[in-house]
Amino acid sequence: MKSFEIDENDPRTPLERMLAGDWYRADDPEIQAAFRHALEESDRFGREYPADPDGAQEILRELLGTFGEGAHVRAPLQVDYGSRLHIGEGTFVNFGLTALDVVDIRIGRSCQLGPNIQLLTPIHPLEPGPRRDGWEAAEPITIGDNVWIGGGAIIMPGVTIGEDSVIGAGSVVTRDIPVRSLAVGSPAKVIREL
């Protein structure tokens, strides 16, 4: 977890600081407009999905940062902004993904994500004063190709999961997982190579 330090002379906008993963406050109008846009589009995706699951994927092509050929996401989908969520070719995402994409979340090709997974990039200060004042930052999440994440898993800020790995259902992943590994538990631990 990064320490809380603010440069009072930092000329960047809150959005620029957010995108860099630095400390920012989300009450900025530009950030709030992007958040509202993502709420509206993910809601539209959720409404259109039951009648035409394949057609609704076109909404994601516009909302998400990248949406690979042959990828499929089941509704509902909850995102902070959408534009920093990247889903690779042929990846399948089951019901109820929550992707807090303050900074990039990159999901590789041919991945399988179970239902009700949380991908959480935001971090908050440990110090009570800055936390009370609404400061936050973020660290990216990277999921390699051909990863299977079981239902209900939580992937924490800054985590990288190596390709061909499996994360057990209900696991809380707080540290990087090497390639071709099976990790389970809370916090998740590698129990064997694959």
Coordinates of N, CA and C in Angstrom, one line a residue:
M1 N 0.9 -1.2 0.0 CA 0.0 0.0 0.0 C 0.9 1.2 0.0
K2 N 0.6 2.1 -0.9 CA 1.4 3.3 -1.0 C 1.1 4.3 0.1
S3 N 2.1 5.0 0.5 CA 1.9 6.0 1.6 C 1.2 7.2 1.1
F4 N 0.5 7.9 2.0 CA -0.2 9.1 1.6 C 0.6 10.3 1.6
E5 N 0.9 10.8 0.4 CA 1.7 12.1 0.2 C 1.1 12.9 -0.9
I6 N 0.8 14.1 -0.7 CA 0.2 15.0 -1.7 C 1.2 16.2 -1.9
D7 N 1.4 16.4 -3.2 CA 2.3 17.6 -3.6 C 1.3 18.7 -3.9
E8 N 1.3 19.7 -3.0 CA 0.4 20.8 -3.1 C 0.6 21.6 -4.4
N9 N 1.7 21.5 -5.0 CA 2.0 22.2 -6.3 C 1.8 21.4 -7.5
D10 N 1.2 20.2 -7.4 CA 0.9 19.3 -8.5 C -0.1 20.0 -9.5
P11 N 0.3 20.3 -10.7 CA -0.6 21.1 -11.6 C -1.6 20.2 -12.3
R12 N -1.6 18.9 -12.1 CA -2.5 18.0 -12.8 C -3.9 18.1 -12.3
T13 N -4.8 17.8 -13.2 CA -6.3 17.8 -12.8 C -6.5 16.5 -11.9
P14 N -7.6 16.5 -11.2 CA -7.9 15.2 -10.4 C -8.0 14.0 -11.4
L15 N -8.5 14.2 -12.6 CA -8.6 13.1 -13.5 C -7.2 12.6 -13.9
E16 N -6.3 13.5 -14.2 CA -5.0 13.1 -14.6 C -4.3 12.4 -13.5
R17 N -4.5 12.9 -12.2 CA -3.9 12.2 -11.1 C -4.5 10.8 -10.9
M18 N -5.8 10.7 -11.1 CA -6.5 9.4 -11.0 C -5.9 8.4 -12.0
L19 N -5.8 8.8 -13.3 CA -5.3 7.9 -14.3 C -3.9 7.5 -14.1
A20 N -3.1 8.3 -13.4 CA -1.7 7.9 -13.1 C -1.6 7.0 -11.9
G21 N -2.8 6.8 -11.2 CA -2.8 6.0 -10.0 C -2.3 6.7 -8.8
D22 N -2.3 8.0 -8.8 CA -1.9 8.9 -7.7 C -3.1 9.3 -6.9
W23 N -2.8 9.9 -5.7 CA -3.9 10.3 -4.9 C -4.7 11.4 -5.5
Y24 N -6.0 11.3 -5.5 CA -7.0 12.2 -6.0 C -8.3 12.2 -5.2
R25 N -9.2 13.1 -5.5 CA -10.5 13.1 -4.9 C -11.5 13.0 -6.0
A26 N -12.4 12.0 -5.9 CA -13.4 11.7 -6.9 C -14.6 12.6 -7.1
D27 N -14.6 13.7 -6.3 CA -15.8 14.6 -6.4 C -15.6 15.6 -7.5
D28 N -14.5 15.5 -8.3 CA -14.3 16.3 -9.4 C -15.4 16.2 -10.5
P29 N -15.9 17.3 -11.1 CA -17.0 17.2 -12.0 C -16.6 16.3 -13.3
E30 N -15.4 16.4 -13.7 CA -15.0 15.6 -14.9 C -15.0 14.1 -14.6
I31 N -14.6 13.7 -13.4 CA -14.6 12.3 -13.0 C -16.0 11.9 -12.8
Q32 N -16.8 12.7 -12.2 CA -18.2 12.3 -11.9 C -19.0 12.2 -13.2
A33 N -18.7 13.0 -14.2 CA -19.4 12.8 -15.5 C -19.0 11.5 -16.2
A34 N -17.8 11.1 -16.1 CA -17.4 9.8 -16.6 C -18.0 8.7 -15.9
F35 N -18.1 8.8 -14.6 CA -18.8 7.8 -13.8 C -20.3 7.6 -14.1
R36 N -21.0 8.8 -14.3 CA -22.4 8.7 -14.7 C -22.6 8.1 -16.0
H37 N -21.7 8.4 -17.0 CA -21.8 7.8 -18.3 C -21.7 6.3 -18.2
A38 N -20.7 5.8 -17.4 CA -20.5 4.4 -17.2 C -21.8 3.7 -16.6
L39 N -22.4 4.4 -15.6 CA -23.6 3.9 -15.0 C -24.7 3.8 -16.0
E40 N -24.9 4.8 -16.8 CA -26.0 4.7 -17.8 C -25.7 3.6 -18.8
E41 N -24.5 3.5 -19.3 CA -24.2 2.4 -20.4 C -24.3 1.0 -19.8
S42 N -23.8 0.8 -18.6 CA -23.9 -0.5 -18.0 C -25.3 -0.9 -17.6
D43 N -26.1 0.1 -17.3 CA -27.5 -0.1 -17.1 C -28.2 -0.5 -18.4
R44 N -27.9 0.2 -19.4 CA -28.4 -0.1 -20.8 C -28.0 -1.5 -21.2
F45 N -26.8 -1.9 -20.9 CA -26.3 -3.2 -21.2 C -27.2 -4.3 -20.5
G46 N -27.4 -4.0 -19.2 CA -28.2 -4.9 -18.4 C -29.7 -5.0 -18.8
R47 N -30.2 -3.9 -19.3 CA -31.6 -4.0 -19.8 C -31.7 -4.7 -21.2
E48 N -30.7 -4.5 -22.0 CA -30.8 -5.1 -23.4 C -30.3 -6.6 -23.4
Y49 N -29.5 -7.0 -22.4 CA -28.9 -8.3 -22.4 C -30.0 -9.5 -22.5
P50 N -31.1 -9.4 -21.6 CA -32.0 -10.5 -21.6 C -32.7 -10.8 -23.0
A51 N -32.9 -9.7 -23.8 CA -33.6 -9.9 -25.1 C -32.6 -10.3 -26.2
D52 N -31.4 -9.9 -26.1 CA -30.4 -10.1 -27.1 C -29.0 -10.2 -26.5
P53 N -28.6 -11.3 -25.9 CA -27.3 -11.3 -25.2 C -26.1 -11.0 -26.2
D54 N -26.2 -11.5 -27.4 CA -25.1 -11.3 -28.3 C -25.1 -9.8 -28.8
G55 N -26.2 -9.3 -29.1 CA -26.4 -7.9 -29.6 C -25.9 -6.9 -28.5
A56 N -26.2 -7.2 -27.2 CA -25.8 -6.3 -26.1 C -24.3 -6.2 -26.0
Q57 N -23.6 -7.1 -26.5 CA -22.1 -7.0 -26.4 C -21.6 -5.8 -27.2
E58 N -22.4 -5.3 -28.2 CA -21.9 -4.1 -28.9 C -21.9 -2.9 -28.0
I59 N -22.7 -2.8 -27.0 CA -22.7 -1.7 -26.0 C -21.3 -1.7 -25.3
L60 N -20.8 -2.9 -25.0 CA -19.5 -3.1 -24.3 C -18.3 -2.7 -25.3
R61 N -18.5 -2.9 -26.5 CA -17.4 -2.4 -27.5 C -17.2 -0.9 -27.4
E62 N -18.3 -0.2 -27.1 CA -18.2 1.3 -27.0 C -17.8 1.7 -25.6
L63 N -18.3 1.0 -24.6 CA -18.1 1.4 -23.2 C -16.7 1.0 -22.7
L64 N -16.2 -0.2 -23.0 CA -14.9 -0.7 -22.4 C -13.7 -0.2 -23.2
G65 N -12.6 -0.2 -22.6 CA -11.3 0.2 -23.2 C -11.0 -0.7 -24.4
T66 N -11.1 -2.0 -24.2 CA -11.0 -2.9 -25.3 C -11.9 -4.1 -25.0
F67 N -12.4 -4.7 -26.1 CA -13.3 -5.8 -26.0 C -13.0 -6.7 -27.1
G68 N -12.3 -7.8 -26.9 CA -11.7 -8.7 -27.9 C -12.8 -9.5 -28.6
E69 N -12.4 -9.8 -29.9 CA -13.3 -10.6 -30.7 C -13.7 -11.9 -30.0
G70 N -15.0 -12.3 -30.0 CA -15.4 -13.5 -29.4 C -15.6 -13.5 -27.9
A71 N -15.3 -12.4 -27.3 CA -15.5 -12.2 -25.8 C -17.0 -12.1 -25.6
H72 N -17.4 -12.6 -24.4 CA -18.8 -12.5 -24.0 C -18.9 -12.2 -22.5
V73 N -19.7 -11.2 -22.2 CA -20.0 -10.8 -20.8 C -21.4 -10.9 -20.5
R74 N -21.8 -11.6 -19.4 CA -23.2 -11.7 -19.0 C -23.5 -10.6 -18.1
A75 N -24.7 -10.1 -18.3 CA -25.2 -9.0 -17.4 C -25.7 -9.6 -16.0
P76 N -25.6 -8.9 -15.0 CA -25.2 -7.4 -14.9 C -23.7 -7.3 -14.8
L77 N -23.3 -6.1 -15.2 CA -21.9 -5.7 -15.2 C -21.8 -4.4 -14.5
Q78 N -20.9 -4.2 -13.5 CA -20.8 -3.0 -12.8 C -19.4 -2.5 -12.9
V79 N -19.2 -1.3 -13.4 CA -17.9 -0.7 -13.6 C -17.9 0.8 -13.0
D80 N -16.7 1.3 -12.7 CA -16.6 2.7 -12.3 C -16.7 3.5 -13.5
Y81 N -15.9 3.2 -14.6 CA -15.7 4.0 -15.7 C -15.8 3.2 -17.0
G82 N -15.5 2.0 -17.0 CA -15.6 1.1 -18.2 C -14.4 1.3 -19.1
S83 N -13.9 2.5 -19.3 CA -12.9 2.8 -20.3 C -11.5 2.2 -20.0
R84 N -11.4 1.8 -18.7 CA -10.1 1.2 -18.3 C -10.2 -0.3 -18.0
L85 N -11.3 -0.9 -18.5 CA -11.5 -2.3 -18.4 C -11.2 -2.9 -19.8
H86 N -10.2 -3.8 -19.9 CA -9.8 -4.4 -21.2 C -10.0 -5.9 -21.1
I87 N -10.8 -6.4 -22.0 CA -11.1 -7.9 -22.0 C -10.7 -8.5 -23.3
G88 N -9.9 -9.5 -23.2 CA -9.2 -10.1 -24.4 C -10.1 -11.0 -25.2
E89 N -9.6 -11.4 -26.4 CA -10.4 -12.3 -27.3 C -10.8 -13.6 -26.6
G90 N -12.1 -14.0 -26.9 CA -12.5 -15.3 -26.5 C -12.7 -15.4 -25.0
T91 N -12.7 -14.4 -24.2 CA -12.9 -14.5 -22.8 C -14.3 -14.5 -22.5
F92 N -14.7 -15.3 -21.5 CA -16.1 -15.4 -21.0 C -16.2 -14.9 -19.6
V93 N -17.1 -14.0 -19.3 CA -17.3 -13.4 -18.0 C -18.8 -13.7 -17.6
N94 N -19.0 -14.5 -16.5 CA -20.3 -14.9 -16.1 C -21.0 -13.7 -15.4
F95 N -22.2 -13.9 -14.9 CA -23.0 -12.9 -14.2 C -22.3 -12.2 -13.1
G96 N -22.6 -10.9 -13.0 CA -22.3 -10.1 -11.8 C -20.8 -9.7 -11.6
L97 N -20.1 -9.4 -12.7 CA -18.7 -8.9 -12.5 C -18.8 -7.4 -12.0
T98 N -18.0 -7.2 -11.0 CA -17.8 -5.8 -10.5 C -16.3 -5.5 -10.8
A99 N -16.1 -4.5 -11.7 CA -14.8 -4.1 -12.0 C -14.6 -2.6 -11.7
L100 N -14.0 -2.3 -10.6 CA -13.7 -0.9 -10.3 C -12.5 -0.5 -11.0
D101 N -12.7 0.0 -12.2 CA -11.6 0.3 -13.1 C -11.1 1.8 -13.0
V102 N -10.7 2.2 -11.8 CA -10.1 3.5 -11.6 C -8.9 3.6 -12.5
V103 N -8.0 2.6 -12.5 CA -6.9 2.5 -13.5 C -7.1 1.2 -14.2
D104 N -6.2 0.8 -15.1 CA -6.4 -0.3 -16.0 C -6.6 -1.7 -15.3
I105 N -7.6 -2.4 -15.8 CA -7.8 -3.8 -15.4 C -7.7 -4.5 -16.8
R106 N -6.7 -5.4 -16.9 CA -6.5 -6.1 -18.2 C -6.7 -7.6 -18.0
I107 N -7.7 -8.1 -18.7 CA -8.0 -9.5 -18.7 C -7.6 -10.1 -20.0
G108 N -6.8 -11.1 -20.0 CA -6.2 -11.7 -21.2 C -7.2 -12.4 -22.1
R109 N -6.6 -13.1 -23.0 CA -7.4 -13.9 -24.0 C -7.8 -15.3 -23.4
S110 N -9.0 -15.8 -23.8 CA -9.4 -17.1 -23.5 C -9.5 -17.4 -22.0
C111 N -9.9 -16.3 -21.2 CA -10.1 -16.5 -19.8 C -11.5 -16.9 -19.5
Q112 N -11.7 -17.5 -18.3 CA -13.0 -17.9 -17.8 C -13.2 -17.2 -16.5
L113 N -14.2 -16.4 -16.3 CA -14.4 -15.7 -15.0 C -15.8 -16.1 -14.5
G114 N -15.9 -16.7 -13.4 CA -17.1 -17.2 -12.8 C -18.0 -16.0 -12.3
P115 N -19.2 -16.3 -11.7 CA -20.1 -15.3 -11.3 C -19.6 -14.5 -10.1
N116 N -20.0 -13.3 -10.0 CA -19.9 -12.4 -8.8 C -18.4 -12.3 -8.4
I117 N -17.6 -12.0 -9.4 CA -16.2 -11.7 -9.2 C -16.0 -10.2 -9.0
Q118 N -15.1 -9.8 -8.1 CA -14.8 -8.4 -7.9 C -13.3 -8.2 -8.2
L119 N -13.1 -7.2 -9.1 CA -11.8 -6.7 -9.5 C -11.6 -5.3 -9.0
L120 N -10.8 -5.1 -8.0 CA -10.9 -3.9 -7.2 C -9.5 -3.1 -7.3
T121 N -9.5 -2.1 -8.0 CA -8.2 -1.3 -8.1 C -8.1 -0.2 -7.1
P122 N -9.1 0.4 -6.5 CA -9.0 1.5 -5.6 C -8.3 1.1 -4.3
I123 N -7.5 2.1 -3.8 CA -6.9 2.0 -2.5 C -7.3 3.3 -1.7
H124 N -7.3 3.3 -0.4 CA -7.6 4.4 0.4 C -6.5 4.6 1.4
P125 N -6.3 5.9 1.9 CA -5.3 6.1 2.9 C -5.6 5.3 4.2
L126 N -4.5 4.9 4.8 CA -4.7 4.3 6.1 C -4.9 5.3 7.2
E127 N -4.4 6.5 7.0 CA -4.6 7.6 7.9 C -6.0 8.1 7.9
P128 N -6.6 8.3 9.0 CA -8.1 8.6 9.1 C -8.4 10.0 8.5
G129 N -7.6 11.0 8.7 CA -7.9 12.3 8.2 C -8.0 12.4 6.7
P130 N -7.0 11.9 5.9 CA -7.1 12.0 4.5 C -8.2 11.1 3.9
R131 N -8.4 9.9 4.6 CA -9.5 9.0 4.2 C -10.9 9.7 4.4
R132 N -11.0 10.4 5.5 CA -12.3 11.2 5.8 C -12.5 12.3 4.7
D133 N -11.4 12.9 4.3 CA -11.4 13.9 3.3 C -11.7 13.4 1.9
G134 N -11.8 12.1 1.7 CA -12.1 11.6 0.4 C -11.0 11.3 -0.6
W135 N -9.8 11.2 -0.1 CA -8.6 10.9 -1.0 C -8.6 9.4 -1.3
E136 N -8.3 9.1 -2.5 CA -8.1 7.7 -2.9 C -7.1 7.7 -4.0
A137 N -6.6 6.5 -4.3 CA -5.7 6.2 -5.4 C -6.0 4.8 -6.0
A138 N -5.2 4.3 -6.9 CA -5.5 3.0 -7.4 C -4.2 2.3 -7.9
E139 N -4.3 1.0 -8.0 CA -3.2 0.2 -8.6 C -3.8 -0.8 -9.6
P140 N -3.2 -1.0 -10.7 CA -3.8 -1.8 -11.8 C -3.9 -3.3 -11.5
I141 N -4.7 -4.0 -12.2 CA -4.9 -5.5 -12.1 C -4.6 -6.0 -13.5
T142 N -3.8 -7.1 -13.5 CA -3.5 -7.8 -14.8 C -3.8 -9.2 -14.6
I143 N -4.6 -9.8 -15.5 CA -4.9 -11.2 -15.6 C -4.4 -11.8 -16.9
G144 N -3.5 -12.7 -16.8 CA -2.9 -13.3 -18.0 C -3.9 -14.1 -18.9
D145 N -3.4 -14.6 -20.0 CA -4.2 -15.4 -20.9 C -4.6 -16.7 -20.2
N146 N -5.8 -17.3 -20.6 CA -6.2 -18.6 -20.2 C -6.2 -18.8 -18.7
V147 N -6.7 -17.8 -18.0 CA -6.8 -17.9 -16.5 C -8.3 -18.2 -16.3
W148 N -8.5 -19.1 -15.3 CA -9.9 -19.4 -14.8 C -10.0 -18.9 -13.4
I149 N -11.0 -18.0 -13.1 CA -11.2 -17.5 -11.8 C -12.6 -17.9 -11.4
G150 N -12.6 -18.7 -10.2 CA -13.8 -19.2 -9.7 C -14.8 -18.2 -9.2
G151 N -16.0 -18.5 -9.1 CA -17.1 -17.6 -8.6 C -16.8 -17.0 -7.3
G152 N -17.1 -15.7 -7.1 CA -17.0 -15.0 -5.8 C -15.6 -14.6 -5.5
A153 N -14.6 -14.8 -6.3 CA -13.3 -14.4 -6.0 C -13.1 -12.9 -6.0
I154 N -12.2 -12.4 -5.2 CA -11.9 -11.0 -5.1 C -10.4 -10.8 -5.5
I155 N -10.2 -10.0 -6.4 CA -8.8 -9.7 -6.8 C -8.5 -8.2 -6.4
M156 N -7.5 -8.1 -5.6 CA -7.2 -6.8 -4.9 C -6.3 -5.9 -5.8
P157 N -6.1 -4.6 -5.4 CA -5.3 -3.7 -6.2 C -3.9 -4.2 -6.4
G158 N -3.4 -3.9 -7.6 CA -2.0 -4.2 -7.9 C -1.6 -5.6 -8.2
V159 N -2.6 -6.5 -8.2 CA -2.3 -7.9 -8.4 C -2.2 -8.3 -9.9
T160 N -1.2 -9.2 -10.2 CA -1.0 -9.8 -11.5 C -1.2 -11.3 -11.3
I161 N -2.0 -11.9 -12.2 CA -2.2 -13.3 -12.2 C -1.6 -13.8 -13.5
G162 N -0.7 -14.7 -13.3 CA 0.1 -15.3 -14.5 C -0.8 -16.1 -15.4
E163 N -0.4 -16.2 -16.6 CA -1.2 -17.0 -17.6 C -1.3 -18.5 -17.2
D164 N -2.4 -19.1 -17.6 CA -2.7 -20.5 -17.4 C -3.0 -20.8 -15.9
S165 N -3.2 -19.9 -15.1 CA -3.4 -20.1 -13.7 C -4.9 -20.3 -13.4
V166 N -5.2 -20.8 -12.2 CA -6.6 -21.0 -11.7 C -6.7 -20.4 -10.3
I167 N -7.7 -19.7 -10.1 CA -8.0 -19.1 -8.8 C -9.3 -19.7 -8.3
G168 N -9.2 -20.4 -7.1 CA -10.4 -21.1 -6.6 C -11.5 -20.1 -6.2
A169 N -12.7 -20.7 -6.3 CA -13.9 -19.9 -5.9 C -13.8 -19.4 -4.5
G170 N -14.2 -18.1 -4.4 CA -14.2 -17.5 -3.0 C -12.9 -17.0 -2.6
S171 N -11.9 -17.1 -3.3 CA -10.5 -16.7 -2.9 C -10.4 -15.2 -2.9
V172 N -9.5 -14.7 -2.0 CA -9.2 -13.3 -2.0 C -7.7 -13.2 -2.4
V173 N -7.4 -12.7 -3.6 CA -6.1 -12.6 -4.1 C -5.5 -11.3 -3.7
T174 N -4.5 -11.3 -2.8 CA -3.8 -10.1 -2.4 C -2.4 -9.9 -2.9
R175 N -1.9 -11.0 -3.5 CA -0.5 -10.9 -4.0 C -0.5 -11.5 -5.4
D176 N 0.6 -11.2 -6.2 CA 0.7 -11.8 -7.5 C 0.7 -13.3 -7.5
I177 N 0.2 -13.9 -8.5 CA 0.1 -15.4 -8.7 C 1.0 -15.7 -9.9
P178 N 2.0 -16.6 -9.8 CA 2.8 -17.0 -10.9 C 2.1 -17.7 -12.0
V179 N 2.7 -17.8 -13.2 CA 2.0 -18.6 -14.3 C 1.8 -20.0 -13.8
R180 N 0.8 -20.6 -14.5 CA 0.5 -22.1 -14.3 C 0.4 -22.5 -12.8
S181 N -0.3 -21.7 -12.0 CA -0.5 -22.0 -10.6 C -1.9 -22.1 -10.2
L182 N -2.2 -23.0 -9.2 CA -3.5 -23.1 -8.6 C -3.4 -22.4 -7.2
A183 N -4.2 -21.3 -7.1 CA -4.2 -20.6 -5.8 C -5.6 -20.6 -5.2
V184 N -5.7 -20.8 -3.9 CA -7.0 -20.8 -3.2 C -6.9 -20.2 -1.9
G185 N -8.0 -19.8 -1.3 CA -8.1 -19.3 0.1 C -8.2 -17.8 0.2
S186 N -8.2 -17.4 1.5 CA -8.2 -16.0 1.9 C -7.3 -15.8 3.0
P187 N -6.1 -15.2 2.7 CA -5.7 -14.7 1.4 C -5.3 -15.9 0.6
A188 N -5.4 -15.8 -0.7 CA -5.1 -16.9 -1.7 C -3.6 -17.3 -1.6
K189 N -3.4 -18.6 -1.5 CA -2.0 -19.1 -1.5 C -1.9 -20.1 -2.7
V190 N -0.7 -20.1 -3.3 CA -0.5 -21.1 -4.4 C -0.3 -22.5 -3.7
I191 N -1.1 -23.5 -4.1 CA -1.0 -24.8 -3.5 C -0.4 -25.8 -4.4
R192 N -0.3 -25.5 -5.7 CA 0.5 -26.3 -6.6 C 0.7 -25.7 -8.0
E193 N 1.6 -26.2 -8.7 CA 1.8 -25.7 -10.1 C 0.9 -26.6 -11.0
L194 N 0.5 -26.0 -12.2 CA -0.4 -26.7 -13.1 C 0.4 -27.1 -14.3

